[in-house]
Amino acid sequence: MNSITIIHISDIHRDKGNPISNEALLAALLLDIEKYKDLGIEKPDLLLVSGDIVRGIGFNETVDELEKQYNEAFLFLQELSNELFNGDKSRIVIVPGNHDVNWLTSKNSMDLIDDQKVITDKGILKKEIYQQYLEHTSSIKWSWSDRKFYRIKDMDLYNSRFLEFKNFYERFYNFDNIEYSIDPDEQINIFDYPEYGITIVGLNSCFHNDHLSRAGGMNPSCISKLSLKLREYNRKGRLILSLWHHNTTGGPYDSDYIENTFIQNLMANDVKACFHGHQHKQKIVKQEKNIMDEKNLLLISAGSLCSGPHELPNGYKPQYNIIDIKIQESNVKFNFHSRVKSSDSTFDNPIWETDNFGSNKSFSYIIEHKIKPVNYLAEAEKLYSMQDYNKAIFLLQRADLDNPLVRKILINCLSETQNYNLIIKYFRKPMTNEEAVHLLNAVINKNDTELINEIKNNDFIMQSNDESINYLLNQLG
């Protein structure tokens, strides 16, 4: 059984009127994480950030201000990765939100359409304009503030409204194979965690979202491509999760949510749970495809981690989620825990406490999911070739340690990461000269007298004529 703990935070934009420093936010989270053991929760394995990384800028502000906000978010998430994952940023999944759209760029990409081109001589809206406006990928936008139509004159400029997010994203990950495209047809990022049996898909729910259009949207091209990309992970039996920003329902007077027909595509591709934010409310919804297929999908919403009082819905506080996932042979059990700012703590120095799901302090739900046998050696070989040594080590520890190839790759990974404790644990009785050399080197670095005496008297090492082994034995004295 695999057990994974996920922290889900969202809407980490800072309130201009009620700012909270990185130090205060980080200290509050780390203090709360130390309480997890008392709640029966393990240390976090992954962190999901479902959009709205920054507050954004208005028309009277500059891009410098936007970059300043992204730098603050960068430093916060970087320090969080250092504290939780020893700096392994691949364990953090980030997607953009509507606040990450640069309104200055979207405004500069549009021109006002002259009334004569929009309205007939009788003062009626022209049919062709209205039809174009209704198209899903329309370049025509309506402004309620001045009751005028605008047209996107430069689509490349319009797409670059995510340029500052892209720069932040690529600076944060700083990996050769992770980038963020401003091409809306390519805004899919897949994070695969073979050591946990999980694949997470990051999507952009801000398709055609800009300073004139508050509605969320999912690019149909991305959803189509996603079906092709997920085939490989479904064949491997991964538990597939997804992450985006917008909520999928809204009130009768709301327009800033995403139309949810794409959910059917996700269920068809065996996506089991999806995480989002945006509405600043904690919520869990079960979506069903139909009775015949009996496919379920969970929609999990997190509140805002650090919004100020006037940015939160009435009666809501800053909040985040913890999801404890148990992957069993035939199903997956999701255990949800909600953490909310206590009433007697301040916004700039929050203290987190348990928030109820209805009348319960936690909520659990089981979804059918059949695990396929994992070829740990094949997965580990691939990770080793990619120099992802820590993930390879995690898998190899589950493989047959009597297999010579498993042992060879494991000793190389442990050597690359200088993990002397695990070298001693798994190779205390070496079977090859190479293993003996790595073991002796680990013992020298640990400088444990009792351990040195034990290894010096090991039968394999004592009988070896290998020059390297003899040299290291001399080093031990």
Coordinates of C-alpha atoms in Angstrom, one line a residue, residues 411 423 427 429-443 455 458 460-461 464 466 468-469 472:
I411 CA 24.8 1.4 -5.0
I423 CA 24.9 2.1 1.8
F427 CA 25.4 -3.4 1.6
K429 CA 27.4 -7.8 3.5
P430 CA 28.9 -6.9 0.1
M431 CA 28.6 -9.3 -2.8
T432 CA 31.1 -7.6 -5.2
N433 CA 34.3 -5.6 -5.0
E434 CA 32.4 -2.5 -6.1
E435 CA 29.9 -2.9 -3.3
A436 CA 32.8 -3.4 -0.8
V437 CA 34.6 -0.3 -2.0
H438 CA 31.4 1.9 -1.6
L439 CA 30.8 0.3 1.8
L440 CA 34.3 1.0 3.1
N441 CA 34.1 4.6 1.8
A442 CA 30.8 5.0 3.7
V443 CA 32.3 3.6 6.9
I455 CA 33.4 -4.2 8.5
N458 CA 33.7 -9.0 7.1
F460 CA 34.2 -11.0 1.8
I461 CA 36.4 -8.0 2.5
S464 CA 39.5 -9.9 -1.3
D466 CA 41.3 -6.0 -4.8
S468 CA 41.1 -0.5 -3.9
I469 CA 39.7 -2.5 -1.0
L472 CA 40.7 1.6 2.0

